[in-house]
CSV table of C-alpha atoms in Angstrom, one decimal:
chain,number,residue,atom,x,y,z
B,235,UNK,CA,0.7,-1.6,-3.8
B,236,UNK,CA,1.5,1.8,-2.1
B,237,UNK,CA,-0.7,3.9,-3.9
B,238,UNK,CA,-3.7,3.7,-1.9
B,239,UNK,CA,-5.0,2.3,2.1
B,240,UNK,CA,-7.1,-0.3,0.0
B,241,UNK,CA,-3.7,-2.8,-0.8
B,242,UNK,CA,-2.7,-3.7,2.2
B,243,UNK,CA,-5.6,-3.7,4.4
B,244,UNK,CA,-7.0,-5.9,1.5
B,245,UNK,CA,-4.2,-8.0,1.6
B,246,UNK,CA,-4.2,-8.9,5.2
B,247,UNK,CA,-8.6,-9.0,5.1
B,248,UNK,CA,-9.1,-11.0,2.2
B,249,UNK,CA,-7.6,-14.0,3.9
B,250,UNK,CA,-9.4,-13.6,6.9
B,251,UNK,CA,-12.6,-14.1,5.1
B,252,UNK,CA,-12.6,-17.2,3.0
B,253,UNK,CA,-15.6,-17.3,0.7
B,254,UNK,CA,-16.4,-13.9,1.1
B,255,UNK,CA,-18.0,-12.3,-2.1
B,256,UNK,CA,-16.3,-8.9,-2.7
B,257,UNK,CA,-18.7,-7.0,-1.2
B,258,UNK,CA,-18.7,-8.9,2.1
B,259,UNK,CA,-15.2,-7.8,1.8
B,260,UNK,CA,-16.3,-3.8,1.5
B,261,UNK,CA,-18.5,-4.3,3.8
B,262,UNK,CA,-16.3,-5.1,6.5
B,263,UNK,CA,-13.8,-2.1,5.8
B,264,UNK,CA,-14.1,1.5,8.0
B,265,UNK,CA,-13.2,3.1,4.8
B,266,UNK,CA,-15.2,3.7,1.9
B,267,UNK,CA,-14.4,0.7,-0.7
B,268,UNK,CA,-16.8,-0.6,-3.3
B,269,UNK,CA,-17.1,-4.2,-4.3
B,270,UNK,CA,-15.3,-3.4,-7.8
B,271,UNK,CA,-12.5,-1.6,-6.1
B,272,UNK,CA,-12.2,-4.9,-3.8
B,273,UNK,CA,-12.3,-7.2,-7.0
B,274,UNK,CA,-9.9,-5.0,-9.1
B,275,UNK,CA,-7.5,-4.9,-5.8
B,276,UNK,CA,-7.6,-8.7,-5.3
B,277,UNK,CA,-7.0,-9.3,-8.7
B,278,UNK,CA,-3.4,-7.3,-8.5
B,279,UNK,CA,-2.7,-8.9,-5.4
B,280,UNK,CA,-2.8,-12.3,-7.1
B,281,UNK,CA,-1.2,-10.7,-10.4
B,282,UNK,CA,1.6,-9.1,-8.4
B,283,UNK,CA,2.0,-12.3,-5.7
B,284,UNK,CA,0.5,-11.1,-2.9
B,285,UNK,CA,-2.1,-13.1,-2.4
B,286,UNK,CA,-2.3,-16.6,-3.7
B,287,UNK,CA,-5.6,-18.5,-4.7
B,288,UNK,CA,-6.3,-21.4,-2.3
B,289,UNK,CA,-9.4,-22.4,-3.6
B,290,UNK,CA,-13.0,-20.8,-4.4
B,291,UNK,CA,-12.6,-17.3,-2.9
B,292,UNK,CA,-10.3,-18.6,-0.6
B,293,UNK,CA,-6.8,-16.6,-0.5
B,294,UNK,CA,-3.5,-17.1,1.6
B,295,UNK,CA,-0.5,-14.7,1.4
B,296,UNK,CA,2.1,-15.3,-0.2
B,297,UNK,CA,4.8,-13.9,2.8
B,298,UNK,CA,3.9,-13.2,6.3
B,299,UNK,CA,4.5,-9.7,6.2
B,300,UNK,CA,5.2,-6.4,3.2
B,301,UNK,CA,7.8,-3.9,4.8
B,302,UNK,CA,8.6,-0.8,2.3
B,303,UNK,CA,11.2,1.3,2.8
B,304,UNK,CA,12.2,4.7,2.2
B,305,UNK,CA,13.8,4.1,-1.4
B,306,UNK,CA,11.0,1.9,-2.7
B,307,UNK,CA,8.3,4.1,-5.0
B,308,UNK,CA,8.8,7.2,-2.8
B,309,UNK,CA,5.5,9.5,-4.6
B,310,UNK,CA,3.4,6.0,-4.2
B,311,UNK,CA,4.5,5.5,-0.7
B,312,UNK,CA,3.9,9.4,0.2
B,313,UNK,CA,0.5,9.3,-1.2
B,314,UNK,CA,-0.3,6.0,1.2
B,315,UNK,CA,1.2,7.9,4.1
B,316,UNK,CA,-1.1,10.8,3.6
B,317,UNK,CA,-3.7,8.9,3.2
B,318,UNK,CA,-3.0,7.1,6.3
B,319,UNK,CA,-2.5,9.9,8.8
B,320,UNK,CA,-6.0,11.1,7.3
B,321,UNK,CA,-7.5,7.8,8.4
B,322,UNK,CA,-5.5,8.3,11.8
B,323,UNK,CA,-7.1,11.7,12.2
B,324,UNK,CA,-10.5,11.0,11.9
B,325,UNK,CA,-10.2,7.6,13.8
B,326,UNK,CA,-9.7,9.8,17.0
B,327,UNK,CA,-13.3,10.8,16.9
B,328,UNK,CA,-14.9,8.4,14.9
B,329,UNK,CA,-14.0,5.2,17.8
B,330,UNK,CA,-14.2,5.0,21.4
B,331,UNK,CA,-10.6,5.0,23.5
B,332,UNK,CA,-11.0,1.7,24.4
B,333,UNK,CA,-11.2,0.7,20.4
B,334,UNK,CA,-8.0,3.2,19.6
B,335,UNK,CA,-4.9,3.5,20.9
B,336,UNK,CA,-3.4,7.2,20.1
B,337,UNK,CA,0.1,8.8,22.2
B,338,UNK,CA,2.2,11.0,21.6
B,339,UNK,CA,5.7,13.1,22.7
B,340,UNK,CA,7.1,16.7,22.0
B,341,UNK,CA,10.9,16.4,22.2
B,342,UNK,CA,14.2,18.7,21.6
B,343,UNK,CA,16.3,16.4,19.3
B,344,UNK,CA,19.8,17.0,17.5
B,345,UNK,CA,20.5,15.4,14.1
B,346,UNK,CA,22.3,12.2,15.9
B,347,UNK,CA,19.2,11.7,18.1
B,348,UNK,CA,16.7,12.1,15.1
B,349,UNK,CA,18.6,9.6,13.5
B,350,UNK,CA,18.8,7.1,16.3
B,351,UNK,CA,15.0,7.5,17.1
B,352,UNK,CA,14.2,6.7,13.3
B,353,UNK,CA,15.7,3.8,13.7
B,354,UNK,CA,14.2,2.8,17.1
B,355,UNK,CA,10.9,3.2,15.1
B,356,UNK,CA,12.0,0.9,12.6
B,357,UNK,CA,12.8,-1.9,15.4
B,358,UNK,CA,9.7,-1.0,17.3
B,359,UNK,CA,7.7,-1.7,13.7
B,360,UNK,CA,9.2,-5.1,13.1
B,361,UNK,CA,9.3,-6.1,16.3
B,362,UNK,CA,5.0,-5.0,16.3
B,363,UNK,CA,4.9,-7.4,12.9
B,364,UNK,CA,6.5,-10.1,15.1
B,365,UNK,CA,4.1,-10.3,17.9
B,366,UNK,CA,1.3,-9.9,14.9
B,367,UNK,CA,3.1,-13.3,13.0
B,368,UNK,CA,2.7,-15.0,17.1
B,369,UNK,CA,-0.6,-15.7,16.1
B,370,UNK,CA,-2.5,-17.3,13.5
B,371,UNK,CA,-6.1,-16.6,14.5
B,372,UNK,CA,-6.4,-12.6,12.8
B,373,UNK,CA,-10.2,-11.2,13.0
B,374,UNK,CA,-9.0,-7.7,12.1
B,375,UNK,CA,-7.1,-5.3,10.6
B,376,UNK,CA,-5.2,-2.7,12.1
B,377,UNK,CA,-2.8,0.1,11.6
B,378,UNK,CA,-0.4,1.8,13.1
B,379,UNK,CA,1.0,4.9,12.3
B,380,UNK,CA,4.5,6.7,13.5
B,381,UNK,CA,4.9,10.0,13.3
B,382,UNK,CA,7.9,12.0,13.6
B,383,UNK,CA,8.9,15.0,11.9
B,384,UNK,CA,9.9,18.4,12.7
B,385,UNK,CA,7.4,21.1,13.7
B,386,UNK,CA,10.0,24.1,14.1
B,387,UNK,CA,12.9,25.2,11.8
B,388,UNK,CA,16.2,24.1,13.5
B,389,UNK,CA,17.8,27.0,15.6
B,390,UNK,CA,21.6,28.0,14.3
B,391,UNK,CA,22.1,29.5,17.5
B,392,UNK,CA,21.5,28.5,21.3
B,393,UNK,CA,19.4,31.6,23.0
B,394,UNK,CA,19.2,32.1,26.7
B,395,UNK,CA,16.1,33.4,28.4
């Protein structure tokens, strides 16, 4: 399920589009997908319980929402991440500001506040998923990615100007 961008932007599209043929469904991704891909995706998704069958190409998940944490398939989860960010990167040029919704912050942290801030991002992701669940009348898919990591080694000593 981690490997790849394709699972769970399937996952959440496939429902959205009952009766779609599978390449309706590639059709309607930003991302390169072919029909085949779509078919062999959908048919893990059932496999695995993901997705259950409803009827002729109609599909309903199975749970709300698919949270994966940091201990879960860490390589699998890596790969989606990078994967991800690449989608993130070119989505700055490729849509319009008013389609995209990009910020960011350059901050001096300590080990207690990088800790604290992960886990502000984990709160701020479910309580995203939340508002999402409000609503049951989806007509796209989205993603959004946090990003924090460190961009300089950590200084042993404090140095005055």
């Amino acid at each position: 399920y981690y490997e790849s961008w394709k699972y769970p932007v399937l996952r959440e599209l496939i429902p959205m589009m009952p009766g779609a043929t599978p390449r309706d469904v590639a059709d309607a991704c930003k991302e390169h997908v072919s029909a085949e891909e779509v078919r062999d995706v959908l048919n893990f998704l059932v496999k695995a319980g993901f997705l259950k069958k409803d009827g002729e190409k109609v599909y309903s998940q199975t749970e709300q929402t698919v949270i994966g944490s940091k201990e879960a398939l860490p390589i699998a989860i890596r790969a989606m991440h990078k994967e991800m960010a690449n989608m993130a990167a070119r989505a700055v040029d490729r849509y319009a500001p008013n389609e995209r919704y990009f910020t960011g912050v350059t901050l001096s942290v300590n080990q207690e506040a990088s800790e604290r801030i992960a886990k502000e991002l984990d709160a701020c992701c479910r309580k995203v998923l939340a508002i999402a669940n409000e609503y049951s009348d989806q007509d796209q898919v989205c993603r959004i990615n946090f990003q924090f990591f460190p961009v300089t080694d950590k200084i042993k000593e404090v140095r005055h100007a």
